[in-house]
Short mmCIF file of C-alpha atoms in Angstrom, two decimals:
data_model
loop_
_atom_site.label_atom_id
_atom_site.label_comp_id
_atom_site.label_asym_id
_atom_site.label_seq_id
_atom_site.Cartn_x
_atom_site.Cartn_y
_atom_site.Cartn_z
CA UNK M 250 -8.83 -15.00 16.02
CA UNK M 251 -8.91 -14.86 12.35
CA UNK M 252 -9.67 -11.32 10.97
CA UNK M 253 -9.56 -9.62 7.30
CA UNK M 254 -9.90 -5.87 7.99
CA UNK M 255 -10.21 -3.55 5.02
CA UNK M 256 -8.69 -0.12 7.04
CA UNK M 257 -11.46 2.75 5.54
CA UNK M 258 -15.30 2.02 5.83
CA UNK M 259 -15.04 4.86 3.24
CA UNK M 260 -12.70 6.59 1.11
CA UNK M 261 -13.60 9.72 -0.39
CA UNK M 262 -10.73 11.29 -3.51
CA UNK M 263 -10.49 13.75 -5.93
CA UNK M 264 -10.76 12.66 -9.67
CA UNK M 265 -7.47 11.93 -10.96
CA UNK M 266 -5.56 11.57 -7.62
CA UNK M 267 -4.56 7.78 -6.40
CA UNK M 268 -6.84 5.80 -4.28
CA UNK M 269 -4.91 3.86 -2.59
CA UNK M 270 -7.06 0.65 -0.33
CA UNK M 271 -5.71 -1.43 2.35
CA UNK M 272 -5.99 -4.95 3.19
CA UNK M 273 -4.84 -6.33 6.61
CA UNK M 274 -5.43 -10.11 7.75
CA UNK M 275 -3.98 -11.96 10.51
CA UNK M 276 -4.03 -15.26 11.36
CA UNK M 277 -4.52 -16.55 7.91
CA UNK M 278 -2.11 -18.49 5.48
CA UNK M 279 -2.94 -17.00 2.06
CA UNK M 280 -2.16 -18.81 -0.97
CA UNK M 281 -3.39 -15.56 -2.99
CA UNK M 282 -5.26 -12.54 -2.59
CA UNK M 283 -7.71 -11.22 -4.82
CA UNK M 284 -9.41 -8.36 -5.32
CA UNK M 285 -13.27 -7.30 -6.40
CA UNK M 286 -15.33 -4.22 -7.44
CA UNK M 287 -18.77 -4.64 -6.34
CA UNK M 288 -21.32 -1.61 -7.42
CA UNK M 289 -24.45 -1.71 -5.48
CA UNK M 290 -27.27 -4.15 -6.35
CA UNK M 291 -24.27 -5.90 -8.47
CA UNK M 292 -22.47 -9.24 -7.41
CA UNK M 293 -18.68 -8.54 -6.99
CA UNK M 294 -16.95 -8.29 -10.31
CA UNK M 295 -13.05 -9.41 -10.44
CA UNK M 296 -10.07 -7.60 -10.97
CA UNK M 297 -7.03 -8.56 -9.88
CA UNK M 298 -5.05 -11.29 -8.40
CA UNK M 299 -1.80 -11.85 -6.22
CA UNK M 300 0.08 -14.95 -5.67
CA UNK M 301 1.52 -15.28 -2.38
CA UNK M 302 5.40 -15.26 -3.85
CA UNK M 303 4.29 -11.87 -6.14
CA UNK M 304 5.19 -8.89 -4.70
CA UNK M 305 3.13 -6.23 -7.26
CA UNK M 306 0.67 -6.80 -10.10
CA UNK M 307 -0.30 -4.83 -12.40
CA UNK M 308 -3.79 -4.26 -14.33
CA UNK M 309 -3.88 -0.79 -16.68
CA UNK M 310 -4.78 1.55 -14.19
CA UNK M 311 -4.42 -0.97 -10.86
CA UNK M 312 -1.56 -2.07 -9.33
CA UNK M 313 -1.84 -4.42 -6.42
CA UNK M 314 1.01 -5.27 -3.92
CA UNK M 315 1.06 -8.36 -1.34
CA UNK M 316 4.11 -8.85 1.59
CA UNK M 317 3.33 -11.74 3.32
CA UNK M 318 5.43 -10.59 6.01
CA UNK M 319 3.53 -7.43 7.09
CA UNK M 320 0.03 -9.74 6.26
CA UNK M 321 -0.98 -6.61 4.21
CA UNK M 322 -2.01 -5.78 0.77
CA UNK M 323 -1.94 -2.58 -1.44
CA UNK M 324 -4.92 -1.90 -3.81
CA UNK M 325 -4.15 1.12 -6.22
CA UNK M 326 -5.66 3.18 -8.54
CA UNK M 327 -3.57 5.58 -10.51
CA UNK M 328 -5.52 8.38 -12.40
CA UNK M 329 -8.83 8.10 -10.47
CA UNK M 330 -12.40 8.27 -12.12
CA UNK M 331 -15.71 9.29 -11.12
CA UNK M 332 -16.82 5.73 -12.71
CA UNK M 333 -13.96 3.92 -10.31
CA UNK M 334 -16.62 4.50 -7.30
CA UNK M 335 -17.56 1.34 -5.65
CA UNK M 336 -17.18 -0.77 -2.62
CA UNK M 337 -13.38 -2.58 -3.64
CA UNK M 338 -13.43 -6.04 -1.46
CA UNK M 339 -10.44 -7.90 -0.62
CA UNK M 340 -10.47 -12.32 -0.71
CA UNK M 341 -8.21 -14.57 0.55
CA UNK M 342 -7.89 -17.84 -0.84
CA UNK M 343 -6.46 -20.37 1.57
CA UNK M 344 -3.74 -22.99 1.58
CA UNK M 345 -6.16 -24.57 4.43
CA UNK M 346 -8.76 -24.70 2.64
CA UNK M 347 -9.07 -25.19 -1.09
CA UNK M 348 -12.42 -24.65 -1.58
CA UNK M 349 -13.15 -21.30 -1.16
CA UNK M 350 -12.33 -17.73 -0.76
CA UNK M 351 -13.13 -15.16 2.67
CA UNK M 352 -13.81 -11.94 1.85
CA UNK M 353 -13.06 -8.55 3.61
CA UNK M 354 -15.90 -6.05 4.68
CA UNK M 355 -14.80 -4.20 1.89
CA UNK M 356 -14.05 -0.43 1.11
CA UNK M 357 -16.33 2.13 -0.25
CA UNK M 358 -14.69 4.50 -3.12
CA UNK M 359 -16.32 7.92 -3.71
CA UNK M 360 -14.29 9.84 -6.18
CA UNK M 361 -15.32 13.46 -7.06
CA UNK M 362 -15.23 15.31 -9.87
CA UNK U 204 -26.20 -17.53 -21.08
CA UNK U 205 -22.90 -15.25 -20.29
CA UNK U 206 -22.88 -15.12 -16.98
CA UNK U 207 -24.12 -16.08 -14.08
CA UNK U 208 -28.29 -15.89 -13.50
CA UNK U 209 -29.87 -15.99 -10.00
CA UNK U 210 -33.57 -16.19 -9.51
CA UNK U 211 -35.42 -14.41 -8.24
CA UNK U 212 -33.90 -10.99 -7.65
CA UNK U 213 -36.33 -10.10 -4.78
CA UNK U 214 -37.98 -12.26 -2.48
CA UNK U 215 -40.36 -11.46 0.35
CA UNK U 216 -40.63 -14.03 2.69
CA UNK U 217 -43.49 -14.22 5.61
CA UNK U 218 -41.40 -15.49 8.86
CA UNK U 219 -41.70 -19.60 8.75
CA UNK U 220 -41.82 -19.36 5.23
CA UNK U 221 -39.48 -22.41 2.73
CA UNK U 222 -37.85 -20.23 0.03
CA UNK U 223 -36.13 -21.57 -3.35
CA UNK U 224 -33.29 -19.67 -4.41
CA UNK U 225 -31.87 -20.59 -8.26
CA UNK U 226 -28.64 -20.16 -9.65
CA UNK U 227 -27.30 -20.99 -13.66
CA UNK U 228 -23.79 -20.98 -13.84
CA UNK U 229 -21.91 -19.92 -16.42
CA UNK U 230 -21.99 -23.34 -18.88
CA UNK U 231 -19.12 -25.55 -18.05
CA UNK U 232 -17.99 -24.36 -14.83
CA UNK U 233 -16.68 -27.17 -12.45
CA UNK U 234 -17.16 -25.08 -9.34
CA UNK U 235 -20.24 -23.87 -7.76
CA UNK U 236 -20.43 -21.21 -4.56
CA UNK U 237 -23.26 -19.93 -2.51
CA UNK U 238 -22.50 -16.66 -0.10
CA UNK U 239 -24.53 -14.57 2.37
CA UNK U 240 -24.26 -10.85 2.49
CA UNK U 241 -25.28 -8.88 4.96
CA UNK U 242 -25.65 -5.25 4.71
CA UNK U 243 -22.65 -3.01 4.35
CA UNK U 244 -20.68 -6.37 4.98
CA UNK U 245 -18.34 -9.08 2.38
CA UNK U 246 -20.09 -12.17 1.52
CA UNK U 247 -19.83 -14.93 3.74
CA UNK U 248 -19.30 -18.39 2.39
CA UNK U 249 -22.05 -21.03 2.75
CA UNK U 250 -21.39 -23.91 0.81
CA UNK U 251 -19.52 -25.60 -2.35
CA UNK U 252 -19.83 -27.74 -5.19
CA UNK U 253 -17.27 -29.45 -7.05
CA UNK U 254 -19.90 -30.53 -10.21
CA UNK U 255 -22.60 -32.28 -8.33
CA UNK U 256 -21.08 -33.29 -4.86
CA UNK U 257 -21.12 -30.44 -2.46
CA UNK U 258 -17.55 -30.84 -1.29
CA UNK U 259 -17.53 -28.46 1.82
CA UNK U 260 -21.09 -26.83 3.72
CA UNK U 261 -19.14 -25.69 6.60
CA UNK U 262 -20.68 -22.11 6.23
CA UNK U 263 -24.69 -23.14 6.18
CA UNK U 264 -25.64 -21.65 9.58
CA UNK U 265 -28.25 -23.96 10.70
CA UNK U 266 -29.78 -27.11 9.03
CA UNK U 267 -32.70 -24.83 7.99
CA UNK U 268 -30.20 -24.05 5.08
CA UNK U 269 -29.70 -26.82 2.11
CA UNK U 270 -28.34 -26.56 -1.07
CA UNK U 271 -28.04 -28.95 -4.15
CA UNK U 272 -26.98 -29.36 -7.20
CA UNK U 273 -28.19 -32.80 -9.17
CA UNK U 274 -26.61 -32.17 -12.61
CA UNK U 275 -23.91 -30.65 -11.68
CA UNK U 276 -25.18 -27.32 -13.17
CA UNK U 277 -27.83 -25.46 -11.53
CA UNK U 278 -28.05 -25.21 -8.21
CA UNK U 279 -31.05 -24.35 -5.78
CA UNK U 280 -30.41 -22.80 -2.03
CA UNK U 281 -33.42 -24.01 0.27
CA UNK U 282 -34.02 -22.58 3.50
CA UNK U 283 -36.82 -23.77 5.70
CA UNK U 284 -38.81 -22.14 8.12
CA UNK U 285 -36.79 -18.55 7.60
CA UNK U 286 -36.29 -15.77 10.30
CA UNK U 287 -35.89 -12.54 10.63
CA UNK U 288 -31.57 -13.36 10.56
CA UNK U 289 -31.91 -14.95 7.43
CA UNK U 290 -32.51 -11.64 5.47
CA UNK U 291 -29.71 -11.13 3.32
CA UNK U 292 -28.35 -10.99 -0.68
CA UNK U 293 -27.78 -14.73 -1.28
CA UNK U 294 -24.70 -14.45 -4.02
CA UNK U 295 -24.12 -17.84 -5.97
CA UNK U 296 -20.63 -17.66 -7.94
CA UNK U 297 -19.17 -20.11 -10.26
CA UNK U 298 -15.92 -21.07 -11.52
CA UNK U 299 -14.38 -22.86 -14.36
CA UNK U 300 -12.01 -24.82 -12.86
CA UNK U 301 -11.98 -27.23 -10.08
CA UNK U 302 -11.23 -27.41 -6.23
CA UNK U 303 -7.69 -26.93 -5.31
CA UNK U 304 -6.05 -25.31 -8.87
CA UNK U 305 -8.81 -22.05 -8.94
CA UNK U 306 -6.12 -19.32 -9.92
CA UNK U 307 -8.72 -17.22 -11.32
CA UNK U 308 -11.72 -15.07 -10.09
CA UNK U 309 -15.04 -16.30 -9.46
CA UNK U 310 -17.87 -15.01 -11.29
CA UNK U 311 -20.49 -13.73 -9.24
CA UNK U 312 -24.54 -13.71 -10.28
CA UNK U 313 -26.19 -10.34 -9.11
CA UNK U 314 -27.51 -12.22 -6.32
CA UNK U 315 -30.93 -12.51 -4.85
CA UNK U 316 -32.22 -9.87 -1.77
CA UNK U 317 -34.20 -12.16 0.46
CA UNK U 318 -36.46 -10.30 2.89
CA UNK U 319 -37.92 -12.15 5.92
CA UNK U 320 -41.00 -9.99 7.53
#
């Protein structure tokens, strides 16, 4: 069956470690991945995205990485924040299907002071 | 306006109940989405527009759920009759350009939390 699973229902750091979020699929054929910040009560907010022939992307403090062979993607955030908590969600945007995007379960970032 | 508005933030519902659900894209987007989200869960797709023709409604659970968009701009989610299951954030997102060549994020309105008691 087709599955996006975001590994971490939760992922608690210390400010100004790395977060680092993980995005597994299988059974998919990606065109690209994105990723969203979503903040509760919020709709998801973009950040980043990742073209299937991209191996890393960049964004100030994000950095996102995408192997097609391992079906898995990287979400990074260097120098973490207090305001960088959120639930980070994981999309894949389909070669099968051009009109729209299936999103992950998602991750939920606490960082701590 | 610049971003996307949904209407109305909260909705209570009586079980049975029709409910209207608005969205305003952002002005000039081609593409129009509706999701469902479900506590602690990621949105799950209902249905698309491409302007006015809704090109793909493959997520719309039952035909108690119908969406349109007439002008090609805003768009209203119906569902008839609601349950219980249909309690959820509806999230409508638009997107500037059109089906098949989106390389860019969709924006998302802050969605409406529709309670069915």
């Amino acid at each position: 069956s087709q599955k996006i699973e975001q590994n971490s229902e939760a992922l608690n750091i210390q400010e100004g470690k790395t977060a680092t979020l993980t995005c597994n699929y299988t059974n998919y054929s990606p065109a690209y991945l994105q990723w969203y910040r979503q903040d509760p009560g919020r709709g998801p907010v973009f950040l980043l995205l990742i073209r299937e022939n991209e191996k890393e992307k960049r964004k100030e403090r994000l950095k996102v990485t995408f192997d097609t062979t391992l079906k898995q993607s990287l979400f990074h955030i260097t120098a973490s924040q207090p305001a960088d908590s959120a639930t980070y969600l994981c999309a894949l945007y389909l070669w099968s299907s051009a009109s729209k995007i299936i999103f992950g379960s998602g991750t939920r970032l606490s960082i701590r002071p | 306006g610049a971003g996307v508005s949904q209407s109305p933030r909260y909705k209570v519902a009586k079980r049975g109940q029709d409910v209207a659900l608005r969205c305003d894209p952002i002005s000039g987007h081609v593409s129009l989405f509706w999701y469902q989200q479900a506590l602690g869960q990621g949105p799950e797709f209902l249905t698309y527009f491409q302007n006015e023709a809704q090109l793909d409604k493959s997520g719309l659970p039952s035909d108690r759920f119908f969406a349109e968009r007439p002008e090609g701009s805003v768009s209203t989610l119906k569902i008839q009759r609601t349950q219980q299951e249909d309690s959820a954030v509806y999230l409508c997102a638009s997107s500037l350009v059109g089906q098949g060549t989106a390389n860019y994020g969709y924006t998302f309105g802050s969605g409406t939390r529709l309670t069915v008691v």
